[in-house]
Amino acid sequence: MAFSLPKLPYSYDALEPFIDTTTMEIHHKRHHNLYLTNLNNTLENTNTSNLSIEDICRNHSENIALRNNGGGHYNHSLFWNILSPNGGGNPNGKVKELIDSSFGSYDNFKEKFKNAAMTRFGSGWAWLCQIHDHLEICSTANQDNPLMPGICNNESNPLLGIDVWEHAYYLNYQNKRVEYIDAFYNLINWETVNKRIK
Ligand code: MN3
């Protein structure tokens, strides 16, 4: 079974002014779709088409095409879902408790997460992960993610990620990655993040 491009849970213009319409459209229809097409082609050629996307990231990242395109599909699918036009504000519920116990406060979390996203050199992602009963922040290069062995903590359950490839923000923010990261906090769908906690 080939993977398919997930529909966004909102319209392309819904995240304005924080993420502009053109960026969302190109990012979803072209960038995500290209990872997906390349992933499906690779799976067809390697006879591994019965794998889940998590399984591909966890157990097949030594294959560079599966790593880059499987990571690309997993990461973007997660990214679209943790954003919402009704998002932002303070975290609530279980994720609030875990943020407070792991980082001291939401403000401390924001600073650490921003630092991870800012210091990722070149293209990549910053992540908030659950590791059993606490949370950790890490960042990855390219389309790598915390499910892949030897990158963050091998037990990581990614709750939240920010795409810091230039294609995610350049049209609106140009070189000002910091403004894009600040804007991201206005879009986080804490309900979805809470549902990802195991
Ligand atoms: Mn991207």
PDB file of N, CA and C in Angstrom, residues 29-117:
ATOM      1  N   LYS A  29       1.962  20.903  -1.256  1.00  0.00           N
ATOM      2  CA  LYS A  29       1.729  20.296  -2.581  1.00  0.00           C
ATOM      3  C   LYS A  29       3.000  19.895  -3.304  1.00  0.00           C
ATOM      4  N   ARG A  30       4.097  20.614  -3.036  1.00  0.00           N
ATOM      5  CA  ARG A  30       5.320  20.302  -3.777  1.00  0.00           C
ATOM      6  C   ARG A  30       6.358  19.622  -2.893  1.00  0.00           C
ATOM      7  N   HIS A  31       6.726  20.240  -1.784  1.00  0.00           N
ATOM      8  CA  HIS A  31       7.797  19.653  -0.966  1.00  0.00           C
ATOM      9  C   HIS A  31       7.355  18.328  -0.338  1.00  0.00           C
ATOM     10  N   HIS A  32       6.266  18.361   0.415  1.00  0.00           N
ATOM     11  CA  HIS A  32       5.812  17.121   1.057  1.00  0.00           C
ATOM     12  C   HIS A  32       5.496  16.067  -0.002  1.00  0.00           C
ATOM     13  N   ASN A  33       4.832  16.497  -1.058  1.00  0.00           N
ATOM     14  CA  ASN A  33       4.444  15.557  -2.097  1.00  0.00           C
ATOM     15  C   ASN A  33       5.642  14.898  -2.787  1.00  0.00           C
ATOM     16  N   LEU A  34       6.747  15.627  -2.894  1.00  0.00           N
ATOM     17  CA  LEU A  34       7.941  15.051  -3.520  1.00  0.00           C
ATOM     18  C   LEU A  34       8.562  13.974  -2.620  1.00  0.00           C
ATOM     19  N   TYR A  35       8.610  14.242  -1.309  1.00  0.00           N
ATOM     20  CA  TYR A  35       9.104  13.209  -0.377  1.00  0.00           C
ATOM     21  C   TYR A  35       8.247  11.956  -0.500  1.00  0.00           C
ATOM     22  N   LEU A  36       6.957  12.194  -0.575  1.00  0.00           N
ATOM     23  CA  LEU A  36       6.005  11.094  -0.648  1.00  0.00           C
ATOM     24  C   LEU A  36       6.181  10.269  -1.928  1.00  0.00           C
ATOM     25  N   THR A  37       6.285  10.945  -3.054  1.00  0.00           N
ATOM     26  CA  THR A  37       6.481  10.262  -4.334  1.00  0.00           C
ATOM     27  C   THR A  37       7.765   9.452  -4.315  1.00  0.00           C
ATOM     28  N   ASN A  38       8.843  10.064  -3.824  1.00  0.00           N
ATOM     29  CA  ASN A  38      10.127   9.360  -3.765  1.00  0.00           C
ATOM     30  C   ASN A  38      10.078   8.200  -2.772  1.00  0.00           C
ATOM     31  N   LEU A  39       9.356   8.370  -1.690  1.00  0.00           N
ATOM     32  CA  LEU A  39       9.198   7.287  -0.712  1.00  0.00           C
ATOM     33  C   LEU A  39       8.466   6.110  -1.347  1.00  0.00           C
ATOM     34  N   ASN A  40       7.356   6.394  -2.005  1.00  0.00           N
ATOM     35  CA  ASN A  40       6.575   5.319  -2.635  1.00  0.00           C
ATOM     36  C   ASN A  40       7.384   4.603  -3.718  1.00  0.00           C
ATOM     37  N   ASN A  41       8.147   5.374  -4.498  1.00  0.00           N
ATOM     38  CA  ASN A  41       8.989   4.751  -5.532  1.00  0.00           C
ATOM     39  C   ASN A  41      10.040   3.852  -4.903  1.00  0.00           C
ATOM     40  N   THR A  42      10.640   4.312  -3.825  1.00  0.00           N
ATOM     41  CA  THR A  42      11.671   3.521  -3.152  1.00  0.00           C
ATOM     42  C   THR A  42      11.077   2.245  -2.581  1.00  0.00           C
ATOM     43  N   LEU A  43       9.904   2.365  -1.972  1.00  0.00           N
ATOM     44  CA  LEU A  43       9.260   1.186  -1.372  1.00  0.00           C
ATOM     45  C   LEU A  43       8.915   0.153  -2.444  1.00  0.00           C
ATOM     46  N   GLU A  44       8.466   0.646  -3.576  1.00  0.00           N
ATOM     47  CA  GLU A  44       8.112  -0.249  -4.670  1.00  0.00           C
ATOM     48  C   GLU A  44       9.353  -1.014  -5.156  1.00  0.00           C
ATOM     49  N   ASN A  45      10.483  -0.282  -5.194  1.00  0.00           N
ATOM     50  CA  ASN A  45      11.705  -0.897  -5.705  1.00  0.00           C
ATOM     51  C   ASN A  45      12.405  -1.796  -4.706  1.00  0.00           C
ATOM     52  N   THR A  46      12.069  -1.657  -3.415  1.00  0.00           N
ATOM     53  CA  THR A  46      12.779  -2.448  -2.419  1.00  0.00           C
ATOM     54  C   THR A  46      11.879  -3.495  -1.763  1.00  0.00           C
ATOM     55  N   ASN A  47      10.650  -3.600  -2.268  1.00  0.00           N
ATOM     56  CA  ASN A  47       9.785  -4.662  -1.773  1.00  0.00           C
ATOM     57  C   ASN A  47       9.491  -4.543  -0.272  1.00  0.00           C
ATOM     58  N   THR A  48       9.340  -3.325   0.199  1.00  0.00           N
ATOM     59  CA  THR A  48       9.093  -3.103   1.624  1.00  0.00           C
ATOM     60  C   THR A  48       7.800  -2.326   1.837  1.00  0.00           C
ATOM     61  N   SER A  49       6.855  -2.493   0.933  1.00  0.00           N
ATOM     62  CA  SER A  49       5.680  -1.625   0.933  1.00  0.00           C
ATOM     63  C   SER A  49       4.673  -1.922   2.044  1.00  0.00           C
ATOM     64  N   ASN A  50       4.923  -2.941   2.874  1.00  0.00           N
ATOM     65  CA  ASN A  50       3.982  -3.227   3.961  1.00  0.00           C
ATOM     66  C   ASN A  50       4.349  -2.526   5.271  1.00  0.00           C
ATOM     67  N   LEU A  51       5.408  -1.716   5.257  1.00  0.00           N
ATOM     68  CA  LEU A  51       5.891  -1.108   6.503  1.00  0.00           C
ATOM     69  C   LEU A  51       5.081   0.126   6.874  1.00  0.00           C
ATOM     70  N   SER A  52       4.961   0.368   8.191  1.00  0.00           N
ATOM     71  CA  SER A  52       4.372   1.640   8.644  1.00  0.00           C
ATOM     72  C   SER A  52       5.445   2.719   8.536  1.00  0.00           C
ATOM     73  N   ILE A  53       5.014   3.968   8.513  1.00  0.00           N
ATOM     74  CA  ILE A  53       5.982   5.059   8.399  1.00  0.00           C
ATOM     75  C   ILE A  53       6.892   5.116   9.639  1.00  0.00           C
ATOM     76  N   GLU A  54       6.333   4.777  10.807  1.00  0.00           N
ATOM     77  CA  GLU A  54       7.155   4.745  12.037  1.00  0.00           C
ATOM     78  C   GLU A  54       8.219   3.649  11.926  1.00  0.00           C
ATOM     79  N   ASP A  55       7.819   2.499  11.414  1.00  0.00           N
ATOM     80  CA  ASP A  55       8.735   1.372  11.246  1.00  0.00           C
ATOM     81  C   ASP A  55       9.878   1.735  10.287  1.00  0.00           C
ATOM     82  N   ILE A  56       9.529   2.426   9.215  1.00  0.00           N
ATOM     83  CA  ILE A  56      10.550   2.858   8.248  1.00  0.00           C
ATOM     84  C   ILE A  56      11.575   3.757   8.938  1.00  0.00           C
ATOM     85  N   CYS A  57      11.083   4.727   9.725  1.00  0.00           N
ATOM     86  CA  CYS A  57      12.011   5.650  10.412  1.00  0.00           C
ATOM     87  C   CYS A  57      12.824   4.914  11.477  1.00  0.00           C
ATOM     88  N   ARG A  58      12.182   4.049  12.245  1.00  0.00           N
ATOM     89  CA  ARG A  58      12.878   3.364  13.345  1.00  0.00           C
ATOM     90  C   ARG A  58      13.881   2.329  12.857  1.00  0.00           C
ATOM     91  N   ASN A  59      13.510   1.579  11.807  1.00  0.00           N
ATOM     92  CA  ASN A  59      14.280   0.367  11.487  1.00  0.00           C
ATOM     93  C   ASN A  59      14.929   0.338  10.112  1.00  0.00           C
ATOM     94  N   HIS A  60      14.695   1.347   9.296  1.00  0.00           N
ATOM     95  CA  HIS A  60      15.232   1.275   7.930  1.00  0.00           C
ATOM     96  C   HIS A  60      15.979   2.549   7.536  1.00  0.00           C
ATOM     97  N   SER A  61      16.481   3.283   8.539  1.00  0.00           N
ATOM     98  CA  SER A  61      17.115   4.567   8.221  1.00  0.00           C
ATOM     99  C   SER A  61      18.534   4.398   7.663  1.00  0.00           C
ATOM    100  N   GLU A  62      19.036   3.171   7.646  1.00  0.00           N
ATOM    101  CA  GLU A  62      20.356   2.964   7.023  1.00  0.00           C
ATOM    102  C   GLU A  62      20.245   3.068   5.491  1.00  0.00           C
ATOM    103  N   ASN A  63      19.030   2.907   4.970  1.00  0.00           N
ATOM    104  CA  ASN A  63      18.778   3.136   3.546  1.00  0.00           C
ATOM    105  C   ASN A  63      18.533   4.642   3.361  1.00  0.00           C
ATOM    106  N   ILE A  64      19.423   5.331   2.680  1.00  0.00           N
ATOM    107  CA  ILE A  64      19.388   6.794   2.657  1.00  0.00           C
ATOM    108  C   ILE A  64      18.118   7.333   1.976  1.00  0.00           C
ATOM    109  N   ALA A  65      17.600   6.626   0.978  1.00  0.00           N
ATOM    110  CA  ALA A  65      16.368   7.091   0.310  1.00  0.00           C
ATOM    111  C   ALA A  65      15.170   6.942   1.243  1.00  0.00           C
ATOM    112  N   LEU A  66      15.132   5.827   2.005  1.00  0.00           N
ATOM    113  CA  LEU A  66      14.047   5.651   2.978  1.00  0.00           C
ATOM    114  C   LEU A  66      14.189   6.640   4.124  1.00  0.00           C
ATOM    115  N   ARG A  67      15.426   6.880   4.521  1.00  0.00           N
ATOM    116  CA  ARG A  67      15.680   7.834   5.606  1.00  0.00           C
ATOM    117  C   ARG A  67      15.184   9.239   5.220  1.00  0.00           C
ATOM    118  N   ASN A  68      15.618   9.737   4.068  1.00  0.00           N
ATOM    119  CA  ASN A  68      15.287  11.107   3.685  1.00  0.00           C
ATOM    120  C   ASN A  68      13.805  11.267   3.340  1.00  0.00           C
ATOM    121  N   ASN A  69      13.263  10.333   2.593  1.00  0.00           N
ATOM    122  CA  ASN A  69      11.887  10.492   2.123  1.00  0.00           C
ATOM    123  C   ASN A  69      10.871   9.973   3.128  1.00  0.00           C
ATOM    124  N   GLY A  70      11.230   8.916   3.852  1.00  0.00           N
ATOM    125  CA  GLY A  70      10.378   8.442   4.948  1.00  0.00           C
ATOM    126  C   GLY A  70      10.332   9.479   6.057  1.00  0.00           C
ATOM    127  N   GLY A  71      11.495  10.034   6.388  1.00  0.00           N
ATOM    128  CA  GLY A  71      11.550  11.119   7.376  1.00  0.00           C
ATOM    129  C   GLY A  71      10.748  12.320   6.889  1.00  0.00           C
ATOM    130  N   GLY A  72      10.912  12.661   5.622  1.00  0.00           N
ATOM    131  CA  GLY A  72      10.172  13.795   5.052  1.00  0.00           C
ATOM    132  C   GLY A  72       8.670  13.615   5.172  1.00  0.00           C
ATOM    133  N   HIS A  73       8.194  12.402   4.927  1.00  0.00           N
ATOM    134  CA  HIS A  73       6.749  12.151   5.015  1.00  0.00           C
ATOM    135  C   HIS A  73       6.277  12.152   6.473  1.00  0.00           C
ATOM    136  N   TYR A  74       7.016  11.472   7.351  1.00  0.00           N
ATOM    137  CA  TYR A  74       6.626  11.434   8.769  1.00  0.00           C
ATOM    138  C   TYR A  74       6.624  12.845   9.363  1.00  0.00           C
ATOM    139  N   ASN A  75       7.712  13.572   9.122  1.00  0.00           N
ATOM    140  CA  ASN A  75       7.888  14.885   9.756  1.00  0.00           C
ATOM    141  C   ASN A  75       6.812  15.875   9.320  1.00  0.00           C
ATOM    142  N   HIS A  76       6.551  15.928   8.014  1.00  0.00           N
ATOM    143  CA  HIS A  76       5.549  16.886   7.539  1.00  0.00           C
ATOM    144  C   HIS A  76       4.144  16.487   7.964  1.00  0.00           C
ATOM    145  N   SER A  77       3.855  15.195   7.996  1.00  0.00           N
ATOM    146  CA  SER A  77       2.526  14.755   8.442  1.00  0.00           C
ATOM    147  C   SER A  77       2.288  15.186   9.882  1.00  0.00           C
ATOM    148  N   LEU A  78       3.334  15.058  10.708  1.00  0.00           N
ATOM    149  CA  LEU A  78       3.220  15.493  12.108  1.00  0.00           C
ATOM    150  C   LEU A  78       3.054  17.016  12.172  1.00  0.00           C
ATOM    151  N   PHE A  79       3.880  17.703  11.398  1.00  0.00           N
ATOM    152  CA  PHE A  79       3.906  19.173  11.420  1.00  0.00           C
ATOM    153  C   PHE A  79       2.529  19.776  11.102  1.00  0.00           C
ATOM    154  N   TRP A  80       1.881  19.319  10.036  1.00  0.00           N
ATOM    155  CA  TRP A  80       0.572  19.881   9.668  1.00  0.00           C
ATOM    156  C   TRP A  80      -0.424  19.708  10.811  1.00  0.00           C
ATOM    157  N   ASN A  81      -0.313  18.604  11.509  1.00  0.00           N
ATOM    158  CA  ASN A  81      -1.314  18.298  12.533  1.00  0.00           C
ATOM    159  C   ASN A  81      -1.107  18.999  13.861  1.00  0.00           C
ATOM    160  N   ILE A  82       0.122  19.431  14.124  1.00  0.00           N
ATOM    161  CA  ILE A  82       0.309  20.133  15.404  1.00  0.00           C
ATOM    162  C   ILE A  82       0.145  21.647  15.224  1.00  0.00           C
ATOM    163  N   LEU A  83      -0.216  22.062  14.023  1.00  0.00           N
ATOM    164  CA  LEU A  83      -0.530  23.473  13.777  1.00  0.00           C
ATOM    165  C   LEU A  83      -2.043  23.635  13.690  1.00  0.00           C
ATOM    166  N   SER A  84      -2.514  24.800  14.103  1.00  0.00           N
ATOM    167  CA  SER A  84      -3.939  25.084  13.983  1.00  0.00           C
ATOM    168  C   SER A  84      -4.169  26.586  13.965  1.00  0.00           C
ATOM    169  N   PRO A  85      -5.138  27.048  13.140  1.00  0.00           N
ATOM    170  CA  PRO A  85      -5.484  28.473  13.170  1.00  0.00           C
ATOM    171  C   PRO A  85      -6.053  28.872  14.540  1.00  0.00           C
ATOM    172  N   ASN A  86      -6.542  27.881  15.292  1.00  0.00           N
ATOM    173  CA  ASN A  86      -7.071  28.163  16.633  1.00  0.00           C
ATOM    174  C   ASN A  86      -6.068  27.804  17.720  1.00  0.00           C
ATOM    175  N   GLY A  87      -4.816  27.607  17.305  1.00  0.00           N
ATOM    176  CA  GLY A  87      -3.807  27.168  18.262  1.00  0.00           C
ATOM    177  C   GLY A  87      -3.170  28.321  19.022  1.00  0.00           C
ATOM    178  N   GLY A  88      -2.019  28.034  19.621  1.00  0.00           N
ATOM    179  CA  GLY A  88      -1.306  29.033  20.399  1.00  0.00           C
ATOM    180  C   GLY A  88      -1.802  29.076  21.828  1.00  0.00           C
ATOM    181  N   GLY A  89      -1.393  30.107  22.531  1.00  0.00           N
ATOM    182  CA  GLY A  89      -1.767  30.221  23.943  1.00  0.00           C
ATOM    183  C   GLY A  89      -0.952  29.263  24.788  1.00  0.00           C
ATOM    184  N   ASN A  90      -1.369  29.133  26.019  1.00  0.00           N
ATOM    185  CA  ASN A  90      -0.611  28.306  26.942  1.00  0.00           C
ATOM    186  C   ASN A  90      -1.001  26.848  26.813  1.00  0.00           C
ATOM    187  N   PRO A  91      -0.025  25.949  27.018  1.00  0.00           N
ATOM    188  CA  PRO A  91      -0.357  24.523  27.005  1.00  0.00           C
ATOM    189  C   PRO A  91      -1.288  24.190  28.167  1.00  0.00           C
ATOM    190  N   ASN A  92      -2.032  23.109  27.997  1.00  0.00           N
ATOM    191  CA  ASN A  92      -2.956  22.701  29.063  1.00  0.00           C
ATOM    192  C   ASN A  92      -2.865  21.202  29.281  1.00  0.00           C
ATOM    193  N   GLY A  93      -3.537  20.717  30.285  1.00  0.00           N
ATOM    194  CA  GLY A  93      -3.637  19.277  30.518  1.00  0.00           C
ATOM    195  C   GLY A  93      -2.297  18.629  30.811  1.00  0.00           C
ATOM    196  N   LYS A  94      -2.149  17.398  30.319  1.00  0.00           N
ATOM    197  CA  LYS A  94      -0.964  16.596  30.605  1.00  0.00           C
ATOM    198  C   LYS A  94       0.319  17.253  30.099  1.00  0.00           C
ATOM    199  N   VAL A  95       0.263  17.850  28.901  1.00  0.00           N
ATOM    200  CA  VAL A  95       1.481  18.447  28.349  1.00  0.00           C
ATOM    201  C   VAL A  95       1.930  19.651  29.182  1.00  0.00           C
ATOM    202  N   LYS A  96       0.994  20.377  29.756  1.00  0.00           N
ATOM    203  CA  LYS A  96       1.354  21.485  30.655  1.00  0.00           C
ATOM    204  C   LYS A  96       2.108  20.945  31.873  1.00  0.00           C
ATOM    205  N   GLU A  97       1.569  19.881  32.464  1.00  0.00           N
ATOM    206  CA  GLU A  97       2.232  19.270  33.636  1.00  0.00           C
ATOM    207  C   GLU A  97       3.645  18.825  33.289  1.00  0.00           C
ATOM    208  N   LEU A  98       3.790  18.163  32.131  1.00  0.00           N
ATOM    209  CA  LEU A  98       5.101  17.651  31.734  1.00  0.00           C
ATOM    210  C   LEU A  98       6.080  18.776  31.392  1.00  0.00           C
ATOM    211  N   ILE A  99       5.585  19.832  30.759  1.00  0.00           N
ATOM    212  CA  ILE A  99       6.450  20.983  30.460  1.00  0.00           C
ATOM    213  C   ILE A  99       6.921  21.622  31.759  1.00  0.00           C
ATOM    214  N   ASP A 100       6.001  21.803  32.705  1.00  0.00           N
ATOM    215  CA  ASP A 100       6.374  22.418  33.993  1.00  0.00           C
ATOM    216  C   ASP A 100       7.381  21.558  34.745  1.00  0.00           C
ATOM    217  N   SER A 101       7.148  20.220  34.780  1.00  0.00           N
ATOM    218  CA  SER A 101       8.063  19.381  35.558  1.00  0.00           C
ATOM    219  C   SER A 101       9.400  19.177  34.840  1.00  0.00           C
ATOM    220  N   SER A 102       9.417  19.274  33.518  1.00  0.00           N
ATOM    221  CA  SER A 102      10.654  19.031  32.765  1.00  0.00           C
ATOM    222  C   SER A 102      11.483  20.293  32.554  1.00  0.00           C
ATOM    223  N   PHE A 103      10.821  21.442  32.400  1.00  0.00           N
ATOM    224  CA  PHE A 103      11.546  22.675  32.066  1.00  0.00           C
ATOM    225  C   PHE A 103      11.339  23.786  33.088  1.00  0.00           C
ATOM    226  N   GLY A 104      10.463  23.592  34.059  1.00  0.00           N
ATOM    227  CA  GLY A 104      10.209  24.630  35.062  1.00  0.00           C
ATOM    228  C   GLY A 104       9.014  25.488  34.719  1.00  0.00           C
ATOM    229  N   SER A 105       8.903  25.905  33.462  1.00  0.00           N
ATOM    230  CA  SER A 105       7.769  26.742  33.049  1.00  0.00           C
ATOM    231  C   SER A 105       7.658  26.727  31.529  1.00  0.00           C
ATOM    232  N   TYR A 106       6.517  27.195  31.039  1.00  0.00           N
ATOM    233  CA  TYR A 106       6.322  27.275  29.589  1.00  0.00           C
ATOM    234  C   TYR A 106       7.321  28.266  28.972  1.00  0.00           C
ATOM    235  N   ASP A 107       7.592  29.360  29.669  1.00  0.00           N
ATOM    236  CA  ASP A 107       8.567  30.331  29.152  1.00  0.00           C
ATOM    237  C   ASP A 107       9.951  29.706  28.997  1.00  0.00           C
ATOM    238  N   ASN A 108      10.359  28.901  29.965  1.00  0.00           N
ATOM    239  CA  ASN A 108      11.658  28.221  29.852  1.00  0.00           C
ATOM    240  C   ASN A 108      11.668  27.249  28.679  1.00  0.00           C
ATOM    241  N   PHE A 109      10.563  26.519  28.534  1.00  0.00           N
ATOM    242  CA  PHE A 109      10.448  25.610  27.388  1.00  0.00           C
ATOM    243  C   PHE A 109      10.618  26.384  26.083  1.00  0.00           C
ATOM    244  N   LYS A 110       9.904  27.503  25.952  1.00  0.00           N
ATOM    245  CA  LYS A 110       9.939  28.276  24.704  1.00  0.00           C
ATOM    246  C   LYS A 110      11.355  28.733  24.375  1.00  0.00           C
ATOM    247  N   GLU A 111      12.072  29.152  25.397  1.00  0.00           N
ATOM    248  CA  GLU A 111      13.435  29.622  25.196  1.00  0.00           C
ATOM    249  C   GLU A 111      14.346  28.483  24.738  1.00  0.00           C
ATOM    250  N   LYS A 112      14.214  27.311  25.383  1.00  0.00           N
ATOM    251  CA  LYS A 112      15.069  26.169  25.029  1.00  0.00           C
ATOM    252  C   LYS A 112      14.734  25.632  23.638  1.00  0.00           C
ATOM    253  N   PHE A 113      13.451  25.568  23.336  1.00  0.00           N
ATOM    254  CA  PHE A 113      13.008  25.061  22.036  1.00  0.00           C
ATOM    255  C   PHE A 113      13.467  26.017  20.925  1.00  0.00           C
ATOM    256  N   LYS A 114      13.324  27.299  21.189  1.00  0.00           N
ATOM    257  CA  LYS A 114      13.760  28.317  20.222  1.00  0.00           C
ATOM    258  C   LYS A 114      15.262  28.209  19.980  1.00  0.00           C
ATOM    259  N   ASN A 115      16.005  27.989  21.043  1.00  0.00           N
ATOM    260  CA  ASN A 115      17.452  27.849  20.930  1.00  0.00           C
ATOM    261  C   ASN A 115      17.817  26.629  20.078  1.00  0.00           C
ATOM    262  N   ALA A 116      17.116  25.529  20.284  1.00  0.00           N
ATOM    263  CA  ALA A 116      17.379  24.319  19.482  1.00  0.00           C
ATOM    264  C   ALA A 116      17.067  24.576  18.014  1.00  0.00           C
ATOM    265  N   ALA A 117      15.986  25.316  17.759  1.00  0.00           N
ATOM    266  CA  ALA A 117      15.588  25.609  16.371  1.00  0.00           C
ATOM    267  C   ALA A 117      16.533  26.624  15.727  1.00  0.00           C
TER     268      ALA A 117
END
